[in-house]
mmCIF file of C-alpha atoms in Angstrom:
data_model
loop_
_atom_site.group_PDB
_atom_site.id
_atom_site.type_symbol
_atom_site.label_atom_id
_atom_site.label_comp_id
_atom_site.label_asym_id
_atom_site.label_seq_id
_atom_site.Cartn_x
_atom_site.Cartn_y
_atom_site.Cartn_z
ATOM 1 C CA UNK A 1 76.821 130.354 139.453
ATOM 2 C CA UNK A 2 73.167 130.983 140.262
ATOM 3 C CA UNK A 3 72.080 127.508 139.227
ATOM 4 C CA UNK A 4 73.551 125.696 142.234
ATOM 5 C CA UNK A 5 71.162 124.572 144.920
ATOM 6 C CA UNK A 6 67.852 124.706 143.095
ATOM 7 C CA UNK A 7 66.286 121.644 144.687
ATOM 8 C CA UNK A 8 68.529 119.036 146.289
ATOM 9 C CA UNK A 9 66.688 116.175 144.591
ATOM 10 C CA UNK A 10 67.994 116.976 141.166
ATOM 11 C CA UNK A 11 71.491 117.602 142.492
ATOM 12 C CA UNK A 12 71.519 114.172 144.151
ATOM 13 C CA UNK A 13 70.273 112.548 140.980
ATOM 14 C CA UNK A 14 72.946 114.282 138.915
ATOM 15 C CA UNK A 15 75.678 113.257 141.339
ATOM 16 C CA UNK A 16 74.435 109.693 141.127
ATOM 17 C CA UNK A 17 74.626 109.754 137.321
ATOM 18 C CA UNK A 18 78.103 111.302 137.402
ATOM 19 C CA UNK A 19 79.387 108.698 139.838
ATOM 20 C CA UNK A 20 77.850 105.711 137.987
ATOM 21 C CA UNK A 21 79.325 106.895 134.705
ATOM 22 C CA UNK A 22 82.757 107.727 136.038
ATOM 23 C CA UNK A 23 83.011 104.263 137.607
ATOM 24 C CA UNK A 24 81.523 102.342 134.630
ATOM 25 C CA UNK A 25 83.297 104.332 131.938
ATOM 26 C CA UNK A 26 86.779 104.759 133.323
ATOM 27 C CA UNK A 27 89.413 103.569 130.887
ATOM 28 C CA UNK A 28 90.383 100.492 132.915
ATOM 29 C CA UNK A 29 86.800 99.286 133.222
ATOM 30 C CA UNK A 30 86.031 99.556 129.509
ATOM 31 C CA UNK A 31 89.036 97.431 128.563
ATOM 32 C CA UNK A 32 86.762 94.431 129.166
ATOM 33 C CA UNK A 33 83.753 93.853 126.948
ATOM 34 C CA UNK A 34 81.544 93.527 130.042
ATOM 35 C CA UNK A 35 82.742 96.931 131.279
ATOM 36 C CA UNK A 36 82.268 98.482 127.855
ATOM 37 C CA UNK A 37 78.692 97.134 127.747
ATOM 38 C CA UNK A 38 77.972 98.482 131.231
ATOM 39 C CA UNK A 39 79.246 101.935 130.214
ATOM 40 C CA UNK A 40 77.353 101.872 126.903
ATOM 41 C CA UNK A 41 74.054 101.077 128.661
ATOM 42 C CA UNK A 42 74.423 104.193 130.830
ATOM 43 C CA UNK A 43 75.578 106.372 127.937
ATOM 44 C CA UNK A 44 73.469 105.100 125.055
ATOM 45 C CA UNK A 45 70.745 107.757 125.204
ATOM 46 C CA UNK A 46 73.273 110.585 125.409
ATOM 47 C CA UNK A 47 75.853 109.597 122.794
ATOM 48 C CA UNK A 48 74.535 112.445 120.646
ATOM 49 C CA UNK A 49 76.328 114.755 123.098
ATOM 50 C CA UNK A 50 79.399 114.051 120.960
ATOM 51 C CA UNK A 51 77.716 115.025 117.711
ATOM 52 C CA UNK A 52 74.183 116.377 117.444
ATOM 53 C CA UNK A 53 72.810 117.446 120.820
ATOM 54 C CA UNK A 54 75.885 118.978 122.459
ATOM 55 C CA UNK A 55 73.748 121.843 123.787
ATOM 56 C CA UNK A 56 71.630 119.544 125.962
ATOM 57 C CA UNK A 57 72.147 120.759 129.528
ATOM 58 C CA UNK A 58 72.672 117.186 130.752
ATOM 59 C CA UNK A 59 75.644 116.571 128.427
ATOM 60 C CA UNK A 60 78.100 117.710 131.092
ATOM 61 C CA UNK A 61 77.108 114.701 133.216
ATOM 62 C CA UNK A 62 77.967 112.348 130.368
ATOM 63 C CA UNK A 63 81.455 113.637 129.568
ATOM 64 C CA UNK A 64 83.083 110.340 130.589
ATOM 65 C CA UNK A 65 81.099 108.546 127.885
ATOM 66 C CA UNK A 66 83.680 109.974 125.491
ATOM 67 C CA UNK A 67 85.988 107.149 126.618
ATOM 68 C CA UNK A 68 83.812 104.781 124.580
ATOM 69 C CA UNK A 69 84.557 106.763 121.439
ATOM 70 C CA UNK A 70 88.232 107.010 122.104
ATOM 71 C CA UNK A 71 88.884 103.795 120.190
ATOM 72 C CA UNK A 72 91.105 101.675 122.346
ATOM 73 C CA UNK A 73 93.973 99.432 121.299
ATOM 74 C CA UNK A 74 91.645 96.478 121.739
ATOM 75 C CA UNK A 75 89.437 97.872 118.988
ATOM 76 C CA UNK A 76 92.415 98.487 116.740
ATOM 77 C CA UNK A 77 93.521 94.868 117.186
ATOM 78 C CA UNK A 78 90.063 93.668 116.273
ATOM 79 C CA UNK A 79 90.222 95.457 112.944
ATOM 80 C CA UNK A 80 93.784 94.923 111.873
ATOM 81 C CA UNK A 81 92.878 91.513 110.468
ATOM 82 C CA UNK A 82 89.452 92.562 109.228
ATOM 83 C CA UNK A 83 88.485 94.698 106.257
ATOM 84 C CA UNK A 84 89.162 98.421 106.475
ATOM 85 C CA UNK A 85 86.145 100.335 107.767
ATOM 86 C CA UNK A 86 84.838 102.933 105.328
ATOM 87 C CA UNK A 87 83.053 106.033 106.605
ATOM 88 C CA UNK A 88 79.447 106.684 105.542
ATOM 89 C CA UNK A 89 78.730 109.323 102.877
ATOM 90 C CA UNK A 90 78.317 112.859 104.244
ATOM 91 C CA UNK A 91 74.676 113.015 103.155
ATOM 92 C CA UNK A 92 73.623 109.729 104.814
ATOM 93 C CA UNK A 93 70.987 111.362 107.042
ATOM 94 C CA UNK A 94 69.488 113.113 104.055
ATOM 95 C CA UNK A 95 69.457 109.904 101.960
ATOM 96 C CA UNK A 96 67.765 107.985 104.779
ATOM 97 C CA UNK A 97 65.295 110.704 105.790
ATOM 98 C CA UNK A 98 62.234 108.641 106.867
ATOM 99 C CA UNK A 99 59.730 110.882 105.075
ATOM 100 C CA UNK A 100 61.363 110.245 101.677
ATOM 101 C CA UNK A 101 61.951 106.494 101.971
ATOM 102 C CA UNK A 102 58.707 105.677 100.190
ATOM 103 C CA UNK A 103 60.407 106.841 96.977
ATOM 104 C CA UNK A 104 62.121 103.810 95.427
ATOM 105 C CA UNK A 105 65.140 105.729 94.212
ATOM 106 C CA UNK A 106 65.771 107.337 97.601
ATOM 107 C CA UNK A 107 65.298 104.025 99.395
ATOM 108 C CA UNK A 108 67.843 102.361 97.098
ATOM 109 C CA UNK A 109 70.343 105.184 97.682
ATOM 110 C CA UNK A 110 69.860 104.841 101.447
ATOM 111 C CA UNK A 111 70.341 101.051 101.296
ATOM 112 C CA UNK A 112 73.501 101.398 99.226
ATOM 113 C CA UNK A 113 74.945 103.990 101.589
ATOM 114 C CA UNK A 114 74.107 101.835 104.614
ATOM 115 C CA UNK A 115 75.655 98.704 103.117
ATOM 116 C CA UNK A 116 79.057 100.312 103.846
ATOM 117 C CA UNK A 117 78.356 99.901 107.567
ATOM 118 C CA UNK A 118 76.588 96.542 107.544
ATOM 119 C CA UNK A 119 79.289 95.077 109.808
ATOM 120 C CA UNK A 120 77.498 97.103 112.526
ATOM 121 C CA UNK A 121 74.702 94.570 112.085
ATOM 122 C CA UNK A 122 77.190 91.688 112.175
ATOM 123 C CA UNK A 123 76.904 91.109 108.412
ATOM 124 C CA UNK A 124 80.077 89.941 106.676
ATOM 125 C CA UNK A 125 82.066 90.355 109.881
ATOM 126 C CA UNK A 126 81.156 92.113 113.083
ATOM 127 C CA UNK A 127 82.329 95.586 114.034
ATOM 128 C CA UNK A 128 79.577 96.102 116.605
ATOM 129 C CA UNK A 129 82.040 96.813 119.423
ATOM 130 C CA UNK A 130 83.353 99.803 117.478
ATOM 131 C CA UNK A 131 80.702 102.136 118.825
ATOM 132 C CA UNK A 132 82.341 105.249 117.420
ATOM 133 C CA UNK A 133 82.171 103.826 113.895
ATOM 134 C CA UNK A 134 78.648 102.394 114.147
ATOM 135 C CA UNK A 135 77.169 105.572 115.620
ATOM 136 C CA UNK A 136 77.854 107.201 112.260
ATOM 137 C CA UNK A 137 75.258 104.848 110.748
ATOM 138 C CA UNK A 138 72.443 105.658 113.192
ATOM 139 C CA UNK A 139 70.302 106.897 110.283
ATOM 140 C CA UNK A 140 70.347 103.362 108.822
ATOM 141 C CA UNK A 141 68.331 101.837 111.669
ATOM 142 C CA UNK A 142 65.159 102.585 109.785
ATOM 143 C CA UNK A 143 66.017 100.251 106.910
ATOM 144 C CA UNK A 144 68.159 97.607 108.575
ATOM 145 C CA UNK A 145 65.936 94.574 108.937
ATOM 146 C CA UNK A 146 64.381 94.122 112.379
ATOM 147 C CA UNK A 147 64.469 90.342 111.797
ATOM 148 C CA UNK A 148 68.188 90.541 112.575
ATOM 149 C CA UNK A 149 67.361 91.710 116.087
ATOM 150 C CA UNK A 150 64.679 89.007 116.640
ATOM 151 C CA UNK A 151 63.129 89.921 120.011
ATOM 152 C CA UNK A 152 62.465 87.307 122.681
ATOM 153 C CA UNK A 153 59.833 84.814 121.693
ATOM 154 C CA UNK A 154 58.664 86.762 118.670
ATOM 155 C CA UNK A 155 58.252 85.081 115.316
ATOM 156 C CA UNK A 156 58.095 81.314 114.843
ATOM 157 C CA UNK A 157 60.820 81.171 112.243
ATOM 158 C CA UNK A 158 58.345 80.378 109.479
ATOM 159 C CA UNK A 159 59.091 83.628 107.759
ATOM 160 C CA UNK A 160 62.170 84.315 105.710
ATOM 161 C CA UNK A 161 64.023 87.511 106.618
ATOM 162 C CA UNK A 162 62.896 90.501 104.675
ATOM 163 C CA UNK A 163 59.701 88.966 103.350
ATOM 164 C CA UNK A 164 57.383 91.155 105.392
ATOM 165 C CA UNK A 165 59.380 94.320 105.586
ATOM 166 C CA UNK A 166 59.778 96.237 102.410
ATOM 167 C CA UNK A 167 58.763 99.657 103.650
ATOM 168 C CA UNK A 168 59.597 101.314 106.961
ATOM 169 C CA UNK A 169 56.812 100.983 109.502
ATOM 170 C CA UNK A 170 56.220 104.753 109.416
ATOM 171 C CA UNK A 171 55.197 104.276 105.772
ATOM 172 C CA UNK A 172 53.294 100.981 106.273
ATOM 173 C CA UNK A 173 51.228 102.562 109.056
ATOM 174 C CA UNK A 174 50.953 106.074 107.624
ATOM 175 C CA UNK A 175 47.428 107.558 107.890
ATOM 176 C CA UNK A 176 46.970 107.250 104.104
ATOM 177 C CA UNK A 177 47.921 103.553 104.155
ATOM 178 C CA UNK A 178 45.404 102.868 106.938
ATOM 179 C CA UNK A 179 42.514 104.149 104.813
ATOM 180 C CA UNK A 180 42.349 100.859 102.915
ATOM 181 C CA UNK A 181 41.578 97.564 104.618
ATOM 182 C CA UNK A 182 44.593 96.021 102.890
ATOM 183 C CA UNK A 183 46.831 98.767 104.282
ATOM 184 C CA UNK A 184 45.331 98.352 107.746
ATOM 185 C CA UNK A 185 46.003 94.605 107.574
ATOM 186 C CA UNK A 186 49.648 95.127 106.489
ATOM 187 C CA UNK A 187 50.204 97.583 109.342
ATOM 188 C CA UNK A 188 48.596 95.274 111.932
ATOM 189 C CA UNK A 189 50.649 92.309 110.727
ATOM 190 C CA UNK A 190 53.946 94.222 110.806
ATOM 191 C CA UNK A 191 53.194 95.709 114.223
ATOM 192 C CA UNK A 192 52.101 92.435 115.802
ATOM 193 C CA UNK A 193 55.616 91.044 115.271
ATOM 194 C CA UNK A 194 57.074 93.753 117.499
ATOM 195 C CA UNK A 195 54.269 94.368 119.973
ATOM 196 C CA UNK A 196 56.723 93.348 122.729
ATOM 197 C CA UNK A 197 58.198 96.850 122.307
ATOM 198 C CA UNK A 198 55.254 98.329 124.202
ATOM 199 C CA UNK A 199 53.979 95.237 126.008
ATOM 200 C CA UNK A 200 53.870 95.872 129.764
ATOM 201 C CA UNK A 201 54.560 92.262 130.783
ATOM 202 C CA UNK A 202 57.093 90.944 128.279
ATOM 203 C CA UNK A 203 58.804 94.094 127.192
ATOM 204 C CA UNK A 204 61.721 93.837 124.761
ATOM 205 C CA UNK A 205 62.378 97.558 124.253
ATOM 206 C CA UNK A 206 65.666 97.618 126.143
ATOM 207 C CA UNK A 207 67.012 94.673 124.182
ATOM 208 C CA UNK A 208 66.094 96.155 120.790
ATOM 209 C CA UNK A 209 66.024 99.949 121.170
ATOM 210 C CA UNK A 210 66.709 100.894 117.562
ATOM 211 C CA UNK A 211 63.996 98.596 116.180
ATOM 212 C CA UNK A 212 61.469 99.506 118.853
ATOM 213 C CA UNK A 213 61.924 103.223 118.257
ATOM 214 C CA UNK A 214 60.943 102.653 114.626
ATOM 215 C CA UNK A 215 57.921 100.523 115.650
ATOM 216 C CA UNK A 216 56.646 103.241 117.966
ATOM 217 C CA UNK A 217 54.919 104.437 114.773
ATOM 218 C CA UNK A 218 52.470 101.533 115.225
ATOM 219 C CA UNK A 219 48.945 102.582 116.240
ATOM 220 C CA UNK A 220 48.977 100.234 119.249
ATOM 221 C CA UNK A 221 52.139 101.797 120.646
ATOM 222 C CA UNK A 222 50.614 105.192 121.174
#
């Protein structure tokens, strides 16, 4: 093809990615939970290559990440004793569309749909190692309580889960909300709990990616 050889730097980088992934994500390595974690860390940002962003030109480099989704016997064993995992409704992304979550009825529908996959948050029992299953609930991150992720050193435990977070941060800190001093105060309070997401010194983004992505709507994060 004509694309080969345009700048060695990128080629070297791509080879590096390919090699890291093929060694971290080979089937023997991901039999252990440590190996699976290592592979997931490399693949996490590109899991949409298997449903959503397949056309991304980098997806070819991440082909071995598919091994994570090829549910292994270990995963099957983990679920034979546990409850049967139910798939999310087909319209989950539509129900949990961030721009409509300020409507009570839509928010309730989203919460109900997401409750099917709450084992992905370790509620009831944990199915967090079943990445293939939990990826189907990615749209739920916006309503699943960030308290469950509790970042390092944030929060003094004085607050009961759920008390401060009724609306997604994109709603709490929407330009209209910030027009009132009460709204500004609510946004500041919510954002201060997760300022470690964009803090240069004590950053907790890598440990809590799904929560931090939501909190990037905070004014201070921009």
